[in-house]
Coordinates of C-alpha atoms in Angstrom, one line a residue:
X1 CA 72.4 -0.1 38.4
X2 CA 69.3 1.1 36.5
X3 CA 71.5 3.3 34.3
X4 CA 73.8 0.4 33.5
X5 CA 70.9 -1.9 32.7
X6 CA 69.3 0.8 30.4
X7 CA 72.7 1.3 28.7
X8 CA 73.0 -2.4 28.0
X9 CA 69.6 -2.4 26.5
X10 CA 70.6 0.5 24.4
X11 CA 73.6 -1.5 23.1
X12 CA 71.3 -4.4 22.2
X13 CA 69.3 -2.0 20.1
X14 CA 72.3 -0.1 18.6
X15 CA 74.1 -3.2 17.4
X16 CA 71.2 -4.5 15.3
X17 CA 72.4 -4.7 11.7
X18 CA 70.2 -1.9 10.4
X19 CA 71.2 0.5 13.2
X20 CA 74.8 -0.4 12.9
X21 CA 74.6 0.3 9.2
X22 CA 73.2 3.7 9.8
X23 CA 75.9 4.4 12.4
X24 CA 78.6 3.6 9.8
X25 CA 76.9 5.8 7.2
X26 CA 76.6 8.6 9.7
X27 CA 80.3 8.6 10.7
X28 CA 81.4 8.4 7.1
X29 CA 79.2 11.3 6.1
X30 CA 80.2 13.2 9.1
X31 CA 83.9 12.8 8.4
X32 CA 83.3 13.9 4.8
X33 CA 81.3 17.1 5.7
X34 CA 83.8 17.9 8.4
X35 CA 86.7 17.8 5.9
X36 CA 84.9 20.1 3.4
X37 CA 85.2 23.7 4.6
X38 CA 81.9 25.3 5.2
X39 CA 79.8 22.2 5.0
X40 CA 79.3 21.2 8.7
X41 CA 77.2 18.6 10.5
X42 CA 74.3 21.0 11.1
X43 CA 73.9 21.6 7.3
X44 CA 74.3 17.9 6.5
X45 CA 71.6 16.9 9.0
X46 CA 69.3 19.6 7.8
X47 CA 69.7 18.5 4.2
X48 CA 68.9 14.9 5.3
X49 CA 65.8 15.7 7.2
X50 CA 63.4 15.2 4.2
X51 CA 65.2 12.0 3.3
X52 CA 64.7 10.5 6.8
X53 CA 61.1 11.5 7.2
X54 CA 59.9 7.9 6.6
X55 CA 62.7 6.2 8.6
X56 CA 62.4 4.7 12.0
X57 CA 63.3 7.4 14.6
X58 CA 66.0 5.4 16.4
X59 CA 67.9 4.6 13.2
X60 CA 67.7 8.2 12.0
X61 CA 68.9 9.7 15.3
X62 CA 71.8 7.2 15.4
X63 CA 72.8 8.4 11.9
X64 CA 72.5 12.0 12.9
X65 CA 74.7 11.4 16.0
X66 CA 77.3 9.7 13.8
X67 CA 77.3 12.8 11.4
X68 CA 77.7 15.0 14.4
X69 CA 80.7 13.1 15.9
X70 CA 82.2 12.5 12.4
X71 CA 82.1 16.2 11.7
X72 CA 84.2 16.8 14.9
X73 CA 86.8 14.4 13.6
X74 CA 86.8 15.6 10.0
X75 CA 87.0 19.2 10.8
X76 CA 90.4 18.7 12.4
X77 CA 91.8 17.2 9.1
X78 CA 91.6 20.3 7.0
X79 CA 92.6 22.5 10.0
X80 CA 95.9 20.5 10.4
X81 CA 96.7 19.9 6.8
X82 CA 95.4 23.0 5.0
X83 CA 95.0 25.6 7.8
X84 CA 91.3 25.7 6.8
X85 CA 88.9 24.9 9.7
X86 CA 85.9 22.9 8.5
X87 CA 84.1 24.0 11.7
X88 CA 84.4 27.0 14.0
X89 CA 85.3 24.6 16.9
X90 CA 88.4 23.4 15.0
X91 CA 89.9 26.9 14.6
X92 CA 92.2 26.4 17.5
X93 CA 93.5 23.1 16.1
X94 CA 94.9 25.0 13.0
X95 CA 97.3 27.0 15.2
X96 CA 99.6 24.2 16.2
X97 CA 98.4 21.4 13.9
X98 CA 99.2 23.2 10.7
X99 CA 102.7 24.1 12.0
X100 CA 103.2 20.4 12.8
X101 CA 102.2 19.5 9.3
X102 CA 104.6 21.9 7.8
X103 CA 107.4 20.5 9.9
X104 CA 106.7 17.0 8.6
X105 CA 104.6 15.8 11.5
X106 CA 101.2 15.8 9.9
X107 CA 100.6 12.1 10.7
X108 CA 101.4 12.7 14.3
X109 CA 99.1 15.7 14.5
X110 CA 96.2 13.7 12.9
X111 CA 96.9 10.7 15.1
X112 CA 96.8 12.7 18.4
X113 CA 93.6 14.5 17.2
X114 CA 92.0 11.1 16.4
X115 CA 93.0 9.4 19.6
X116 CA 92.2 12.5 21.7
X117 CA 88.8 12.7 20.1
X118 CA 88.2 9.0 20.9
X119 CA 89.3 9.3 24.5
X120 CA 87.3 12.5 25.1
X121 CA 84.2 11.3 23.2
X122 CA 84.2 8.0 25.2
X123 CA 84.6 9.7 28.5
X124 CA 82.1 12.4 27.6
X125 CA 79.5 9.8 26.5
X126 CA 80.1 7.9 29.8
X127 CA 79.5 11.1 31.7
X128 CA 76.4 11.8 29.6
X129 CA 75.0 8.4 30.7
X130 CA 75.9 8.7 34.4
X131 CA 76.0 12.3 35.6
X132 CA 73.7 14.1 33.2
X133 CA 71.2 15.1 35.8
X134 CA 73.8 16.8 38.0
X135 CA 75.5 18.6 35.0
X136 CA 72.1 19.8 33.7
X137 CA 71.2 21.1 37.2
X138 CA 74.4 23.1 37.4
X139 CA 74.0 24.5 33.9
X140 CA 70.5 25.7 34.6
X141 CA 71.6 27.3 37.9
X142 CA 73.9 29.7 36.1
X143 CA 72.5 33.0 35.1
X144 CA 73.3 35.5 32.3
X145 CA 76.0 37.3 34.3
X146 CA 78.0 34.1 34.6
X147 CA 77.7 33.3 30.9
X148 CA 78.8 36.9 30.1
X149 CA 81.8 36.6 32.4
X150 CA 82.8 33.3 31.0
X151 CA 82.7 34.6 27.4
X152 CA 84.7 37.7 28.3
X153 CA 87.3 35.5 30.0
X154 CA 87.6 33.4 26.8
X155 CA 87.9 36.6 24.6
X156 CA 90.5 38.3 26.8
X157 CA 92.5 35.2 27.8
X158 CA 93.1 33.9 24.2
X159 CA 93.8 37.3 22.8
X160 CA 96.3 38.2 25.5
X161 CA 98.4 35.1 25.2
X162 CA 98.6 35.0 21.4
X163 CA 101.6 36.7 19.9
X164 CA 104.4 39.0 21.0
X165 CA 102.3 42.2 20.3
X166 CA 99.3 42.4 22.5
X167 CA 98.2 45.6 20.7
X168 CA 97.9 43.7 17.4
X169 CA 96.1 40.9 19.1
X170 CA 93.5 43.3 20.6
X171 CA 93.2 45.2 17.3
X172 CA 92.3 41.9 15.6
X173 CA 89.8 41.2 18.3
X174 CA 88.3 44.6 17.7
X175 CA 87.9 43.8 14.0
X176 CA 86.2 40.5 14.9
X177 CA 83.8 42.2 17.3
X178 CA 83.0 44.8 14.6
X179 CA 82.2 42.1 12.0
X180 CA 80.0 40.4 14.6
X181 CA 78.0 43.6 14.9
X182 CA 76.9 43.5 11.3
X183 CA 73.1 43.0 11.0
X184 CA 70.0 44.1 12.8
X185 CA 70.1 45.1 16.4
X186 CA 68.3 42.3 18.3
X187 CA 66.4 44.7 20.6
X188 CA 65.7 47.9 18.5
X189 CA 65.7 46.3 15.1
X190 CA 68.0 49.0 13.8
X191 CA 70.5 48.1 11.1
X192 CA 74.2 48.1 12.2
X193 CA 77.0 48.3 9.6
X194 CA 74.6 47.2 6.9
X195 CA 75.4 50.1 4.5
X196 CA 71.9 50.0 3.0
X197 CA 72.4 46.4 1.9
X198 CA 69.3 44.3 2.8
X199 CA 71.3 41.0 2.5
X200 CA 73.5 42.1 5.4
X201 CA 70.4 42.4 7.7
X202 CA 70.9 38.9 9.0
X203 CA 74.6 39.4 9.7
X204 CA 77.6 37.6 8.4
X205 CA 77.6 33.8 8.7
X206 CA 80.5 32.6 10.8
X207 CA 81.3 29.8 8.3
X208 CA 81.7 32.4 5.5
X209 CA 83.9 34.6 7.7
X210 CA 86.1 31.7 8.9
X211 CA 86.5 30.2 5.4
X212 CA 87.4 33.7 4.0
X213 CA 89.9 34.6 6.6
X214 CA 91.6 31.2 6.7
X215 CA 91.2 29.6 3.3
X216 CA 91.0 32.5 1.0
X217 CA 93.5 34.6 2.9
X218 CA 95.9 31.6 3.0
X219 CA 95.5 30.9 -0.7
X220 CA 96.1 34.6 -1.7
X221 CA 99.2 34.7 0.5
X222 CA 100.7 31.6 -1.0
X223 CA 99.8 32.8 -4.5
X224 CA 101.5 36.1 -3.9
X225 CA 104.8 34.3 -3.2
X226 CA 104.8 31.4 -5.6
X227 CA 106.8 33.4 -8.1
X228 CA 109.3 34.4 -5.5
X229 CA 110.0 30.9 -4.2
X230 CA 110.0 27.6 -5.9
X231 CA 107.4 25.0 -4.8
X232 CA 108.5 23.1 -1.8
X233 CA 107.4 19.5 -1.1
X234 CA 106.6 19.2 2.6
X235 CA 107.9 16.0 4.1
X236 CA 105.3 13.6 5.5
X237 CA 107.6 12.1 8.2
X238 CA 107.1 8.9 10.0
X239 CA 103.5 7.7 10.1
X240 CA 103.0 7.1 13.9
X241 CA 103.2 8.8 17.2
X242 CA 106.5 8.3 19.1
X243 CA 106.9 7.6 22.8
X244 CA 107.4 11.3 23.6
X245 CA 104.3 12.2 21.6
X246 CA 102.2 9.8 23.7
X247 CA 103.8 11.1 26.9
X248 CA 103.0 14.7 25.9
X249 CA 99.5 14.0 24.7
X250 CA 97.7 11.9 27.4
X251 CA 97.4 14.7 30.0
X252 CA 96.1 17.3 27.5
X253 CA 93.5 14.6 26.4
X254 CA 92.2 14.4 29.9
X255 CA 92.4 18.1 30.6
X256 CA 90.6 18.9 27.3
X257 CA 87.9 16.4 28.3
X258 CA 87.5 18.2 31.6
X259 CA 87.1 21.5 29.8
X260 CA 84.8 20.3 27.0
X261 CA 82.1 18.3 28.7
X262 CA 80.8 21.0 31.2
X263 CA 81.0 23.8 28.6
X264 CA 79.2 21.7 26.1
X265 CA 76.4 21.2 28.6
X266 CA 76.0 24.9 29.3
X267 CA 73.0 26.5 27.5
X268 CA 75.4 29.3 26.3
X269 CA 78.3 27.0 25.8
X270 CA 79.4 25.0 22.8
X271 CA 82.8 23.7 21.6
X272 CA 84.5 27.0 20.9
X273 CA 85.1 28.3 24.4
X274 CA 86.6 25.1 25.9
X275 CA 88.9 24.7 22.9
X276 CA 90.1 28.3 23.5
X277 CA 90.6 27.7 27.2
X278 CA 92.2 24.3 26.6
X279 CA 94.8 25.8 24.3
X280 CA 95.6 28.6 26.9
X281 CA 95.9 26.0 29.7
X282 CA 98.2 23.7 27.7
X283 CA 100.4 26.7 26.8
X284 CA 100.9 27.6 30.4
X285 CA 101.3 24.1 31.8
X286 CA 103.6 22.7 29.0
X287 CA 107.2 21.8 29.8
X288 CA 108.0 23.0 26.3
X289 CA 106.3 26.5 26.1
X290 CA 108.8 27.6 23.5
X291 CA 107.3 25.2 21.0
X292 CA 103.9 26.8 21.0
X293 CA 103.5 28.8 17.9
X294 CA 105.8 26.4 16.1
X295 CA 103.9 23.1 16.3
X296 CA 103.4 21.9 19.9
X297 CA 101.6 18.6 20.0
X298 CA 99.8 19.6 23.2
X299 CA 98.1 22.4 21.3
X300 CA 96.4 19.8 19.1
X301 CA 95.7 17.1 21.7
X302 CA 94.0 19.4 24.3
X303 CA 91.7 21.4 22.0
X304 CA 90.6 18.3 20.0
X305 CA 89.7 16.4 23.1
X306 CA 87.8 19.5 24.4
X307 CA 86.0 19.7 21.0
X308 CA 84.7 16.1 21.2
X309 CA 83.9 16.1 24.9
X310 CA 81.9 19.3 24.2
X311 CA 79.9 17.3 21.6
X312 CA 78.9 14.8 24.2
X313 CA 78.1 17.5 26.7
X314 CA 75.9 19.2 24.1
X315 CA 73.7 16.2 24.0
X316 CA 73.1 16.4 27.7
X317 CA 70.8 19.4 27.8
X318 CA 69.4 18.5 24.4
X319 CA 68.1 15.1 25.6
X320 CA 67.3 16.0 29.2
X321 CA 65.9 19.5 28.8
X322 CA 65.2 19.9 25.1
X323 CA 67.7 22.8 25.2
X324 CA 70.1 23.0 22.2
X325 CA 73.5 24.6 22.8
X326 CA 74.6 24.8 19.1
X327 CA 73.2 24.6 15.6
X328 CA 73.6 20.9 15.2
X329 CA 71.7 20.2 18.4
X330 CA 69.0 22.5 17.3
X331 CA 68.6 20.6 14.0
X332 CA 68.6 17.3 15.9
X333 CA 65.8 18.6 18.1
X334 CA 63.9 19.5 14.9
X335 CA 64.4 16.0 13.7
X336 CA 62.8 14.7 17.0
X337 CA 59.8 16.9 16.5
X338 CA 59.6 15.8 12.9
X339 CA 59.1 12.2 14.2
X340 CA 56.4 13.4 16.7
X341 CA 58.7 13.1 19.7
X342 CA 58.5 15.9 22.2
X343 CA 62.0 16.8 23.6
X344 CA 62.3 17.7 27.2
X345 CA 62.6 16.3 30.7
X346 CA 60.1 13.5 30.0
X347 CA 62.0 12.2 27.0
X348 CA 63.9 9.6 29.0
X349 CA 60.6 8.2 30.4
X350 CA 58.6 8.3 27.2
X351 CA 61.2 7.2 24.7
X352 CA 63.8 5.2 26.7
X353 CA 64.6 2.8 23.8
X354 CA 65.5 5.5 21.4
X355 CA 67.4 7.6 24.0
X356 CA 69.6 4.8 25.3
X357 CA 70.2 3.4 21.9
X358 CA 71.4 6.8 20.8
X359 CA 73.7 7.1 23.8
X360 CA 75.1 3.5 23.2
X361 CA 75.6 4.4 19.5
X362 CA 77.9 7.2 20.5
X363 CA 80.3 4.6 22.0
X364 CA 80.1 2.6 18.8
X365 CA 80.5 5.7 16.6
X366 CA 83.6 6.7 18.5
X367 CA 85.2 3.4 17.9
X368 CA 84.3 3.4 14.3
X369 CA 85.7 6.9 13.8
X370 CA 89.0 5.8 15.4
X371 CA 89.2 2.7 13.2
X372 CA 88.5 4.9 10.1
X373 CA 90.6 7.9 10.8
X374 CA 93.7 6.5 12.5
X375 CA 94.9 4.2 9.6
X376 CA 94.2 7.1 7.2
X377 CA 96.5 9.6 9.0
X378 CA 99.5 8.9 6.9
X379 CA 97.3 8.9 3.8
X380 CA 95.8 12.3 4.7
X381 CA 99.3 13.6 5.4
X382 CA 100.4 12.8 1.9
X383 CA 97.9 15.4 0.7
X384 CA 100.6 18.0 1.6
X385 CA 102.8 16.6 -1.1
X386 CA 100.6 17.8 -3.9
X387 CA 102.0 20.8 -5.9
X388 CA 100.8 24.0 -4.3
X389 CA 99.1 25.5 -7.3
X390 CA 96.8 22.4 -7.6
X391 CA 96.4 22.1 -3.8
X392 CA 95.3 25.7 -3.3
X393 CA 93.2 25.7 -6.5
X394 CA 91.2 22.9 -4.8
X395 CA 91.0 24.8 -1.6
X396 CA 89.6 27.8 -3.4
X397 CA 87.0 25.6 -5.2
X398 CA 85.8 23.9 -2.0
X399 CA 85.9 27.1 0.0
X400 CA 83.8 28.9 -2.6
X401 CA 81.4 25.9 -2.8
X402 CA 81.1 25.8 1.0
X403 CA 80.5 29.5 1.4
X404 CA 77.8 29.5 -1.4
X405 CA 76.1 26.5 0.1
X406 CA 75.5 28.3 3.4
X407 CA 72.7 30.6 2.1
X408 CA 72.8 29.9 -1.6
X409 CA 73.4 33.6 -2.2
X410 CA 75.9 35.0 -4.7
X411 CA 76.3 37.9 -2.3
X412 CA 78.2 35.6 0.1
X413 CA 80.8 35.2 -2.6
X414 CA 81.4 38.9 -2.6
X415 CA 81.7 38.8 1.2
X416 CA 84.1 35.9 0.8
X417 CA 86.4 37.8 -1.5
X418 CA 86.4 41.0 0.6
X419 CA 87.1 39.2 3.9
X420 CA 89.7 37.0 2.1
X421 CA 91.6 40.2 1.1
X422 CA 91.3 41.3 4.7
X423 CA 92.9 37.9 5.8
X424 CA 95.7 38.5 3.3
X425 CA 96.3 42.0 4.6
X426 CA 96.4 40.7 8.2
X427 CA 99.1 38.1 7.2
X428 CA 101.1 40.8 5.4
X429 CA 101.2 43.1 8.4
X430 CA 101.6 40.4 11.1
X431 CA 98.2 40.8 12.7
X432 CA 97.0 37.5 14.3
X433 CA 93.8 36.1 12.6
X434 CA 92.6 34.0 15.5
X435 CA 91.3 36.8 17.8
X436 CA 89.2 38.1 14.8
X437 CA 87.5 34.7 14.5
X438 CA 87.0 34.6 18.3
X439 CA 85.4 38.0 18.2
X440 CA 83.0 37.0 15.5
X441 CA 82.0 33.8 17.3
X442 CA 81.6 35.1 20.8
X443 CA 80.9 38.8 20.3
X444 CA 77.2 38.5 19.5
X445 CA 76.7 35.9 22.2
X446 CA 78.4 38.1 24.8
X447 CA 76.3 41.1 23.7
X448 CA 73.1 39.1 24.2
X449 CA 74.1 38.0 27.6
X450 CA 75.1 41.6 28.5
X451 CA 71.7 42.9 27.5
X452 CA 69.9 40.2 29.4
X453 CA 72.0 40.8 32.5
X454 CA 71.4 44.6 32.5
X455 CA 67.7 44.0 31.9
X456 CA 67.4 41.8 34.9
X457 CA 69.2 44.3 37.1
X458 CA 67.2 47.3 35.7
X459 CA 70.4 48.8 34.2
X460 CA 72.4 48.5 37.4
X461 CA 76.0 47.5 36.5
X462 CA 76.3 45.8 39.9
X463 CA 74.1 43.1 38.5
X464 CA 77.0 41.9 36.4
X465 CA 78.8 40.8 39.6
X466 CA 75.7 39.2 41.2
X467 CA 76.9 35.5 40.8
X468 CA 80.0 33.8 42.3
X469 CA 81.0 32.3 39.0
X470 CA 81.0 35.8 37.4
X471 CA 83.1 37.2 40.2
X472 CA 85.7 34.5 39.8
X473 CA 85.8 35.0 36.1
X474 CA 86.3 38.7 36.4
X475 CA 89.1 38.2 38.9
X476 CA 90.9 35.9 36.4
X477 CA 90.4 38.6 33.7
X478 CA 91.9 41.2 35.9
X479 CA 95.0 39.0 36.5
X480 CA 95.4 38.4 32.8
X481 CA 95.2 42.1 31.9
X482 CA 97.4 43.2 34.8
X483 CA 100.0 40.5 34.2
X484 CA 102.2 42.6 31.8
X485 CA 102.4 45.3 34.5
X486 CA 103.2 42.8 37.2
X487 CA 105.9 41.2 35.0
X488 CA 107.5 44.6 34.5
X489 CA 107.6 45.1 38.2
X490 CA 109.1 41.7 38.8
X491 CA 111.8 42.3 36.2
X492 CA 112.8 45.4 38.0
X493 CA 112.7 43.8 41.4
X494 CA 114.4 40.5 40.3
X495 CA 116.6 41.3 37.3
X496 CA 118.5 38.1 37.6
X497 CA 115.5 36.0 36.7
X498 CA 114.3 38.2 33.9
X499 CA 115.7 36.0 31.1
X500 CA 114.0 32.8 32.2
X501 CA 110.8 34.8 32.9
X502 CA 110.8 36.2 29.4
X503 CA 111.0 32.7 27.9
X504 CA 107.9 31.6 29.8
X505 CA 105.8 34.7 29.1
X506 CA 106.7 35.0 25.4
X507 CA 106.9 31.4 24.1
X508 CA 106.1 32.6 20.6
X509 CA 109.6 34.1 20.4
X510 CA 111.2 30.7 20.6
X511 CA 114.5 29.8 19.0
X512 CA 114.3 29.3 15.2
X513 CA 116.1 26.0 15.5
X514 CA 113.0 24.4 16.9
X515 CA 112.1 22.8 13.6
X516 CA 115.5 21.1 13.5
X517 CA 114.9 19.6 17.0
X518 CA 111.4 18.4 16.3
X519 CA 111.4 17.6 12.6
X520 CA 115.1 17.0 11.9
X521 CA 115.2 19.8 9.3
X522 CA 114.7 23.5 8.9
X523 CA 111.2 24.3 7.7
X524 CA 112.1 27.9 6.7
X525 CA 114.4 26.8 3.9
X526 CA 112.3 26.4 0.9
X527 CA 114.7 26.5 -2.0
X528 CA 118.3 25.9 -2.9
X529 CA 119.4 29.5 -2.2
X530 CA 118.0 29.3 1.4
X531 CA 115.5 32.2 1.0
X532 CA 112.5 32.2 3.3
X533 CA 108.9 32.4 2.6
X534 CA 108.1 35.9 4.1
X535 CA 105.4 34.9 6.6
X536 CA 104.8 31.2 6.6
X537 CA 106.2 31.1 10.1
X538 CA 103.8 33.8 11.3
X539 CA 100.5 34.0 9.4
X540 CA 98.8 30.9 10.8
X541 CA 99.6 31.3 14.4
X542 CA 99.3 35.0 14.6
X543 CA 102.5 35.5 16.6
X544 CA 102.3 39.2 16.1
X545 CA 105.7 39.7 14.5
X546 CA 106.0 41.6 11.3
X547 CA 106.6 39.3 8.3
X548 CA 109.6 39.8 6.1
X549 CA 109.1 41.0 2.6

């Protein structure tokens, strides 16, 4: 009852005109910075810190929370429409969301992302207000071996299920892990893959890598084929989710929430891992596995819900322990300290008005974001009807601007071009790009947890299996890696069921008439002669098949 009373007092503070105004400003700014590739909520909050120095702390934190949640919403827009994630946590959304957009279902993809974000954000905020002490206690109880095992599970699971060629998937993962090694060794201080370039000592920023591989690689690929195929106007389709879309989305929304909130609360968590695991789960549980890789709505609903639930989970250790789990939370903690507020376990006792007003504002911000984004879904979808030369010229402009804004270094533009060419080459040879991004994001984190685990066990490898969560994760990894061998044995033992089994294991090899079933037309036909764009059915999803030339 005390929690409910404090929350009601928080609402009374959050709905005052000035705080409500800053909530609206925050969600609008957050949506804008989420849409622009490379300009995420962490950067936006950091840029606004000097502006808010003289503000009242509660109003400033409400605005920052709105920017944080708005960035989660806005990042999905470019992922779905342009295959250009605005945030690393929206990389997964681009897989199925962009395919839905190309099939004339952009409005449905944007709608399920917005509603799923609202559902997950509301549930996650309610959990933040009610069970935060228990979640934080569990998160603190996990050690480095558990974090390492969870990250390895995410790396292996996502790479193993993407595409028909596991070899190409793991090759892409290796490239990502190699890119993640660039910089100074965190222990010895020795340069790794820096090639004598001092500007590489701090490593490659994930925003620059993601924008290069997705946005620049995509633009180069489209530019390489504009002369071969006439420009094709992508249909917008009907502007609302149908009955079947609702039926197929509500369970992924709930499952994504269940993934996102606990992982967001983990000190080594964040939104990337639960979105990866949510996608894998929906792919295995879906009644339409053949649609994955071609625009399955579950592949948008689940990861987007996980993304926003993780945002609420991230605030749990930040407020209760003063422990940030991502860059945005770290900047928000910096804002608290700027106002002379000491984050940590005593924050709820020393600043109850500010804390509970912040939590209440999350409910308000979620509702505002839904009201803003849902009616705009058809409007955003019409962005796809712009002529491709103009559309991708704009993408290149904002991608370059976003990459330069990360560090304000011209050297980042060179890295952007080099990695963009790599993204183009991966599309040309049918190598999936998602495992590379996963490797860049999780590789350095997994390395840090591995070093800490071995230090705690004095170099004994048995220390990696010293926690129950780690053991369970490694067992799942073993099952994932041994599944191809087991499936081969099953085919030989039960040849009559092989055909049905293959359709479940390799959903990426679905029948090409899928687009006719879902969108009412064949997406591959792009001109009057019926020629196909060589790899538009392959490059975004990374299905591993070699594109046609």
